[in-house]
mmCIF file of C-alpha atoms in Angstrom:
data_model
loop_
_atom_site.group_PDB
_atom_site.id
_atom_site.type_symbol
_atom_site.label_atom_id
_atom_site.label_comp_id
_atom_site.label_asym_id
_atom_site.label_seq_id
_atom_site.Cartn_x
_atom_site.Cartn_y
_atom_site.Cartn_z
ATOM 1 C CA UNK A 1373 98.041 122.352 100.834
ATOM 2 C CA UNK A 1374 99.066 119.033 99.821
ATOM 3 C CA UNK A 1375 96.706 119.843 96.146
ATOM 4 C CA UNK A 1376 97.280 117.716 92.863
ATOM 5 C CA UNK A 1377 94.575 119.112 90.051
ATOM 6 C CA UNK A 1378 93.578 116.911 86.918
ATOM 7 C CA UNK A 1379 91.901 117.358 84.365
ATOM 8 C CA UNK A 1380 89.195 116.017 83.461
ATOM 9 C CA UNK A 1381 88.092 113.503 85.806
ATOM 10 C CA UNK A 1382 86.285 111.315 83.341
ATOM 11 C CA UNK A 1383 87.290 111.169 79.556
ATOM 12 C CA UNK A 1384 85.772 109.031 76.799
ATOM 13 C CA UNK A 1385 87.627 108.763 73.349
ATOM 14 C CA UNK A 1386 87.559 106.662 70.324
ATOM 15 C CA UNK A 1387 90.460 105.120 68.952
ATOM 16 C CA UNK A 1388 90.744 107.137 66.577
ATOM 17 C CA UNK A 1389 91.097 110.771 68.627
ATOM 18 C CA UNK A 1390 93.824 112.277 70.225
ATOM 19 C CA UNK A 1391 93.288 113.884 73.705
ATOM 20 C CA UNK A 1392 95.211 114.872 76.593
ATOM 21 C CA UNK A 1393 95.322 114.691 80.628
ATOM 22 C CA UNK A 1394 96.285 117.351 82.526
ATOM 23 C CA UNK A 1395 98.006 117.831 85.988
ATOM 24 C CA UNK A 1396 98.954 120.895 87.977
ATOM 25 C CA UNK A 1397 100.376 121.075 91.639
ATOM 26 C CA UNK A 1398 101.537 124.742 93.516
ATOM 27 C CA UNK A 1399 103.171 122.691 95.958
ATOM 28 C CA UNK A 1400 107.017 123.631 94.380
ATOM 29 C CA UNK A 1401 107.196 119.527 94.236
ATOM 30 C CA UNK A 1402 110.497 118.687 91.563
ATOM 31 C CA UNK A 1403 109.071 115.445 90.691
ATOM 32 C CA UNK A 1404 105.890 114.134 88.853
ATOM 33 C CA UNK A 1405 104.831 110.980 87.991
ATOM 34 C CA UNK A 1406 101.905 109.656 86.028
ATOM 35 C CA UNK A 1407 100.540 105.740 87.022
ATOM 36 C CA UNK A 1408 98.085 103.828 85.812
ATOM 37 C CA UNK A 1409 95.431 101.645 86.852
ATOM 38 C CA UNK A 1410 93.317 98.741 86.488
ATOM 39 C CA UNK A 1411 90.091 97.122 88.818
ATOM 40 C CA UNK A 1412 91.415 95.491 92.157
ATOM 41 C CA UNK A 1413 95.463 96.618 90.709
ATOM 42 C CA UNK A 1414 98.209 98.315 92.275
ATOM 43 C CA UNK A 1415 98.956 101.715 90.441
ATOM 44 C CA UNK A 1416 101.549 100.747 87.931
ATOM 45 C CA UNK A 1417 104.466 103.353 87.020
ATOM 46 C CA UNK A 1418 104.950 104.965 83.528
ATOM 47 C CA UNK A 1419 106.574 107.819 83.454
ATOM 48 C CA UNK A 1420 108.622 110.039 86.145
ATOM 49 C CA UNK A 1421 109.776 113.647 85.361
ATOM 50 C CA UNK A 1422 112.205 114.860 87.661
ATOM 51 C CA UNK A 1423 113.625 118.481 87.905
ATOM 52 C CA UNK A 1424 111.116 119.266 84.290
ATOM 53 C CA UNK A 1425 112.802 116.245 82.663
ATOM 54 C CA UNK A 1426 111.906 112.894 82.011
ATOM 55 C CA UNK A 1427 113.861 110.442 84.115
ATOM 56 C CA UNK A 1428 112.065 107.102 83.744
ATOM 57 C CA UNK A 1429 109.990 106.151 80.889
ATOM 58 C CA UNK A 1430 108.963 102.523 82.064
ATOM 59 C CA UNK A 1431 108.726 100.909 78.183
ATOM 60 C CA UNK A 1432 105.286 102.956 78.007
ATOM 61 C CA UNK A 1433 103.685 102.402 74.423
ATOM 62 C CA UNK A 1434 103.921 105.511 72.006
ATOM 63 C CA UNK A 1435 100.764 105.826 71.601
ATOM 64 C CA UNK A 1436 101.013 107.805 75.353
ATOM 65 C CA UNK A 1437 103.422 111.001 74.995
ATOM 66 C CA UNK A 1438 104.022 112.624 77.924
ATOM 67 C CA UNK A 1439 104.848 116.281 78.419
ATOM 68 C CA UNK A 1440 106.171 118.490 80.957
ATOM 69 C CA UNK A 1441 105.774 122.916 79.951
ATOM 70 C CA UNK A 1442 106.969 123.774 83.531
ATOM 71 C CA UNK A 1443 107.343 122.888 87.031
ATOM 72 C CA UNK A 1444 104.009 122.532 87.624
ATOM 73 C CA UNK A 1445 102.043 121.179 85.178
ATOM 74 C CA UNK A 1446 102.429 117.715 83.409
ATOM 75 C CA UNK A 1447 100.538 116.558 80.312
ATOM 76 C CA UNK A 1448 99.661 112.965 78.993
ATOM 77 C CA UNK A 1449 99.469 113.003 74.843
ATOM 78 C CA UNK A 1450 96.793 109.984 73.898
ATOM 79 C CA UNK A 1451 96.924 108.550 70.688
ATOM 80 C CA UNK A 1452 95.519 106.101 68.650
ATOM 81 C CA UNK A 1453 94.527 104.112 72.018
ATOM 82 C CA UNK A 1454 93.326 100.637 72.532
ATOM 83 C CA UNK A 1455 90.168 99.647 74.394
ATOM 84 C CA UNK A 1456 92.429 97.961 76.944
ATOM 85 C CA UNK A 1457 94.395 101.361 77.692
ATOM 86 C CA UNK A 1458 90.735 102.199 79.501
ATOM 87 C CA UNK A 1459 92.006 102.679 83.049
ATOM 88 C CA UNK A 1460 92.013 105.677 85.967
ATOM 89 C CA UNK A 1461 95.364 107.637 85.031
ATOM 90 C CA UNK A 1462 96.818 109.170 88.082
ATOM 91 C CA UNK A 1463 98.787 112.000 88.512
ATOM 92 C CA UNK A 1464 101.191 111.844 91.562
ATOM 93 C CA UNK A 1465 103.936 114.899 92.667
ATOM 94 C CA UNK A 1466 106.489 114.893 95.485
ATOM 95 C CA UNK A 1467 109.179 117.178 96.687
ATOM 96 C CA UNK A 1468 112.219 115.394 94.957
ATOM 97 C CA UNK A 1469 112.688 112.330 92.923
ATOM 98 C CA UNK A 1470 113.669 109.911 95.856
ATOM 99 C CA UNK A 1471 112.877 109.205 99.189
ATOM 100 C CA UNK A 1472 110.051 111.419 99.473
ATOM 101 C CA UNK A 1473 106.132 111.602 100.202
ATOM 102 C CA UNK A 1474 104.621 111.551 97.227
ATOM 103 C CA UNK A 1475 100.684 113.255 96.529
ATOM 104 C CA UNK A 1476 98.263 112.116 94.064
ATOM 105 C CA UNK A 1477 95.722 113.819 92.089
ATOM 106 C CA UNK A 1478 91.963 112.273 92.214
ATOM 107 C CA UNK A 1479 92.448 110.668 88.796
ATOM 108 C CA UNK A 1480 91.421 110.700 85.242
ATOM 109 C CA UNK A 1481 89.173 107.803 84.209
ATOM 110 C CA UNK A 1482 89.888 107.391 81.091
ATOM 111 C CA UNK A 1483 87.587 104.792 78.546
ATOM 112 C CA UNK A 1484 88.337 103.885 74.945
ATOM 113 C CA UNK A 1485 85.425 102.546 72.714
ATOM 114 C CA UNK B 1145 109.864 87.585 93.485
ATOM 115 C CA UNK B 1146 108.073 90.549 93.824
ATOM 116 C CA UNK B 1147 109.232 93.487 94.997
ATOM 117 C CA UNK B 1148 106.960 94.428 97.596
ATOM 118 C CA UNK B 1149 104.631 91.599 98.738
ATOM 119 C CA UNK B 1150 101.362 92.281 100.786
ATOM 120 C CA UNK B 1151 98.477 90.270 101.743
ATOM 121 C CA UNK B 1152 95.515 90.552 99.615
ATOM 122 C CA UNK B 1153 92.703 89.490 101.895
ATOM 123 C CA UNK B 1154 90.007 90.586 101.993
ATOM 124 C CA UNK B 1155 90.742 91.278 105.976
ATOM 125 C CA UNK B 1156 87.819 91.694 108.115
ATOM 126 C CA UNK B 1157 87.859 92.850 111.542
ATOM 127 C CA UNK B 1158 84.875 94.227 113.986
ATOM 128 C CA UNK B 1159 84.455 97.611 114.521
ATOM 129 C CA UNK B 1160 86.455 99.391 117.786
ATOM 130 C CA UNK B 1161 89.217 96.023 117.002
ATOM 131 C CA UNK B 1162 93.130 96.441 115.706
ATOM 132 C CA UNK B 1163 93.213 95.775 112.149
ATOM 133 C CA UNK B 1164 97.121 94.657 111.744
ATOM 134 C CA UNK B 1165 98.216 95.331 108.086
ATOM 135 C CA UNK B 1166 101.782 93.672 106.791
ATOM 136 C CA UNK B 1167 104.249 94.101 103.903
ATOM 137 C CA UNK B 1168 107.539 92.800 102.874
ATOM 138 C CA UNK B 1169 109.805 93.755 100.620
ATOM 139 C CA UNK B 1170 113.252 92.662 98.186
ATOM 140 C CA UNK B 1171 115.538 95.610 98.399
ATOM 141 C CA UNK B 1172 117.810 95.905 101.195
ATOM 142 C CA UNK B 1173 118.364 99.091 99.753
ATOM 143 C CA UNK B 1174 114.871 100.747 100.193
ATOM 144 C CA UNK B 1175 115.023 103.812 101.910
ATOM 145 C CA UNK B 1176 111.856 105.299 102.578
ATOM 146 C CA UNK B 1177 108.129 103.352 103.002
ATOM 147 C CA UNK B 1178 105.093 104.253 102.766
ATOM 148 C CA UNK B 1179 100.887 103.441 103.281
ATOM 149 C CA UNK B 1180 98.590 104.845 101.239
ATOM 150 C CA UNK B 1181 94.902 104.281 101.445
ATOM 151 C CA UNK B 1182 92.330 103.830 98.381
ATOM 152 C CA UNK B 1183 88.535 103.896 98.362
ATOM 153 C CA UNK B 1184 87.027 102.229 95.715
ATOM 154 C CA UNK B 1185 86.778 104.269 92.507
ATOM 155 C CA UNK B 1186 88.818 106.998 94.831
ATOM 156 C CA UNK B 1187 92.372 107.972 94.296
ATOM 157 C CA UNK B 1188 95.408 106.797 96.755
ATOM 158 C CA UNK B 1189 95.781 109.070 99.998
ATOM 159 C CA UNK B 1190 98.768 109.062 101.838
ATOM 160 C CA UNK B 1191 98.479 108.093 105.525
ATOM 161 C CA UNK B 1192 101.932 107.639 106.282
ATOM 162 C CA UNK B 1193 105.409 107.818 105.651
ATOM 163 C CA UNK B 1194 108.258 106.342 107.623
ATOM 164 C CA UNK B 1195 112.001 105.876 106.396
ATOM 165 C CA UNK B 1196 113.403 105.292 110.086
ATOM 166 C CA UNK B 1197 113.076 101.760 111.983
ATOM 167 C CA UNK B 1198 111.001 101.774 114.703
ATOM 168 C CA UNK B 1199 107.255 103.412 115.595
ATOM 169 C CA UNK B 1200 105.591 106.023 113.873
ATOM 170 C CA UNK B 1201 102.551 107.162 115.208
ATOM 171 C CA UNK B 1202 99.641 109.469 113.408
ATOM 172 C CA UNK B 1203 96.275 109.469 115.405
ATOM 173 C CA UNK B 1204 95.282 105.585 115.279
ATOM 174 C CA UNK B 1205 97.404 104.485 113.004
ATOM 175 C CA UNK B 1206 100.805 103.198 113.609
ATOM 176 C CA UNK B 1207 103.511 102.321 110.988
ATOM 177 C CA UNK B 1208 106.426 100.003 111.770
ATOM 178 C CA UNK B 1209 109.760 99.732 109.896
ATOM 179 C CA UNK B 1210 112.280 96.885 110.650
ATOM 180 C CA UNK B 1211 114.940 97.187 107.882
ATOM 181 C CA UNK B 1212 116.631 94.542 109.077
ATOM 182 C CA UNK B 1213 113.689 91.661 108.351
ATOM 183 C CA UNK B 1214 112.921 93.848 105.512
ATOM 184 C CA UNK B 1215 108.624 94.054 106.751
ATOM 185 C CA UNK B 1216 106.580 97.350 107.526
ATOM 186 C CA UNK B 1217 103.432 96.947 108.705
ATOM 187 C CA UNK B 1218 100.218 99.627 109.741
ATOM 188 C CA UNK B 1219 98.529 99.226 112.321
ATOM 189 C CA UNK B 1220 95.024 100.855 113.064
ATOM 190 C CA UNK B 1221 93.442 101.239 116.407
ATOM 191 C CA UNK B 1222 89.663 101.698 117.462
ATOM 192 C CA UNK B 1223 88.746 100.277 113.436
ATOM 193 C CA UNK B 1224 85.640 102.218 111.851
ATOM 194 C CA UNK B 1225 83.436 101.275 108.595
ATOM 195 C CA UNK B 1226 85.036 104.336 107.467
ATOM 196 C CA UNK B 1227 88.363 102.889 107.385
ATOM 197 C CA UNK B 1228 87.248 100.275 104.731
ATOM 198 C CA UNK B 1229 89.415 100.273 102.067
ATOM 199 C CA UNK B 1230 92.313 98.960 100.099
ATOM 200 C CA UNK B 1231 95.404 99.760 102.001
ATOM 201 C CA UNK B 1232 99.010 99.960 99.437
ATOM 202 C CA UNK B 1233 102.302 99.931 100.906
ATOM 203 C CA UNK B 1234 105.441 101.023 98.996
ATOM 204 C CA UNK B 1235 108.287 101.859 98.898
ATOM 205 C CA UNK B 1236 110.315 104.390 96.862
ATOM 206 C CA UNK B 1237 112.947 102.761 94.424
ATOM 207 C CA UNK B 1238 115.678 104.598 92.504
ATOM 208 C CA UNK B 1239 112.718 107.260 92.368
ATOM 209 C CA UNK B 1240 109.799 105.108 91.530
ATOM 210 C CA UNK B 1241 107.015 104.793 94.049
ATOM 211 C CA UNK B 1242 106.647 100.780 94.090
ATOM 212 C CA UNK B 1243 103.332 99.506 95.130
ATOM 213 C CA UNK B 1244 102.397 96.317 96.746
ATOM 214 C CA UNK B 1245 99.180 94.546 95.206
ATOM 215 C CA UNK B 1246 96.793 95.909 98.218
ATOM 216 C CA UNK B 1247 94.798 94.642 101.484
ATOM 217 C CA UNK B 1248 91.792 94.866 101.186
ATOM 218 C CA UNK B 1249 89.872 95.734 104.749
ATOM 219 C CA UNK B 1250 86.775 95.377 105.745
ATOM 220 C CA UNK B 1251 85.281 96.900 109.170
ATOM 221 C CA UNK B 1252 82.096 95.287 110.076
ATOM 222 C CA UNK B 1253 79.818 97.097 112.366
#
């Protein structure tokens, strides 16, 4: 079972509201990672968690908090977004921080009016 | 320079014909590659994962890793519609997953 679970797949939010993505794997993967994405773009890196801990936080804005309660689940805090932060946020897990396959979740698609 | 450099295409091959998918990348000190496949609106899927130089083969698709020229490429044999898609290569850095910008392929029946 190579499973990565979000939650919800489609989310609409003023910018005003606070809301939150959610991401669960049983696999017993160490390492989670959340990307996001843009139209015709790559997924681009924002934050790792490795081991329950957060490893790499790649200059993300505040306004996204992440959170990890336990091996298996990993939380994105939204806040106060911006009408450009309106992307698919994916969820990805793998068995260790490096060198590993890594699994991704189908995606939160996320839009900010 | 970018860190992992790919085609964009679009790349259009027939159907049943090899569709030949390349990727280059900076760091000498990349370890482990990998191909992942999107579908519009769809999530990445892995296909496959390689870390040693040489061939690896999963059904039709084949991987290649030379280290040394610093290029891995995908291969896939006996192309279907179904295999239309953006096609990511990466590679795992210092424990980020670094993505090239995509090839986009296009099988034409």
């Amino acid at each position: 079972d190579t499973e990565v679970t979000q939650t919800p797949k489609h989310l609409v939010m003023g910018m005003t509201n606070k809301k939150s993505l959610k991401c669960e794997q049983h696999m017993g993967h160490r390492a989670m990672y959340w990307y996001k994405q843009k139209a015709k773009k790559p997924p681009e890196l924002m934050f790792v968690y490795s081991y329950e801990k957060l490893s790499i936080n790649e200059s993300v804005p505040s306004r996204f908090s992440p959170e990890c309660p336990n091996s298996s689940l990993l939380n994105l805090h939204l806040h106060a977004l911006q009408p450009e932060d309106s992307a698919l946020y994916l969820c990805a897990s793998s068995q260790g921080p490096s060198g590993t396959e890594a699994f991704f979740g189908q995606g939160t698609r996320l839009t900010v009016v | 320079q970018k860190e992992v450099e790919q085609n964009s295409g679009p790349l259009s091959v027939p159907e049943g014909a090899i569709a030949s998918l390349n990727c280059t990348y900076s760091d000498r000190g990349s370890q482990s590659f990998f191909w992942y496949r999107q579908y519009s609106g769809k999530s990445p899927e892995l296909i496959m994962f390689i870390y040693s130089n040489g061939d690896k083969e999963d059904g039709r698709f084949t991987a290649q890793l030379n280290k040394a020229s610093q290029y891995v490429s995908l291969l896939i044999r006996d192309s279907q519609p179904s295999d239309s898609a953006t096609y990511l290569c990466g590679h795992n850095q210092g424990g980020k997953l670094i993505f090239g910008q995509g090839t986009e392929l296009s099988v034409k029946p």
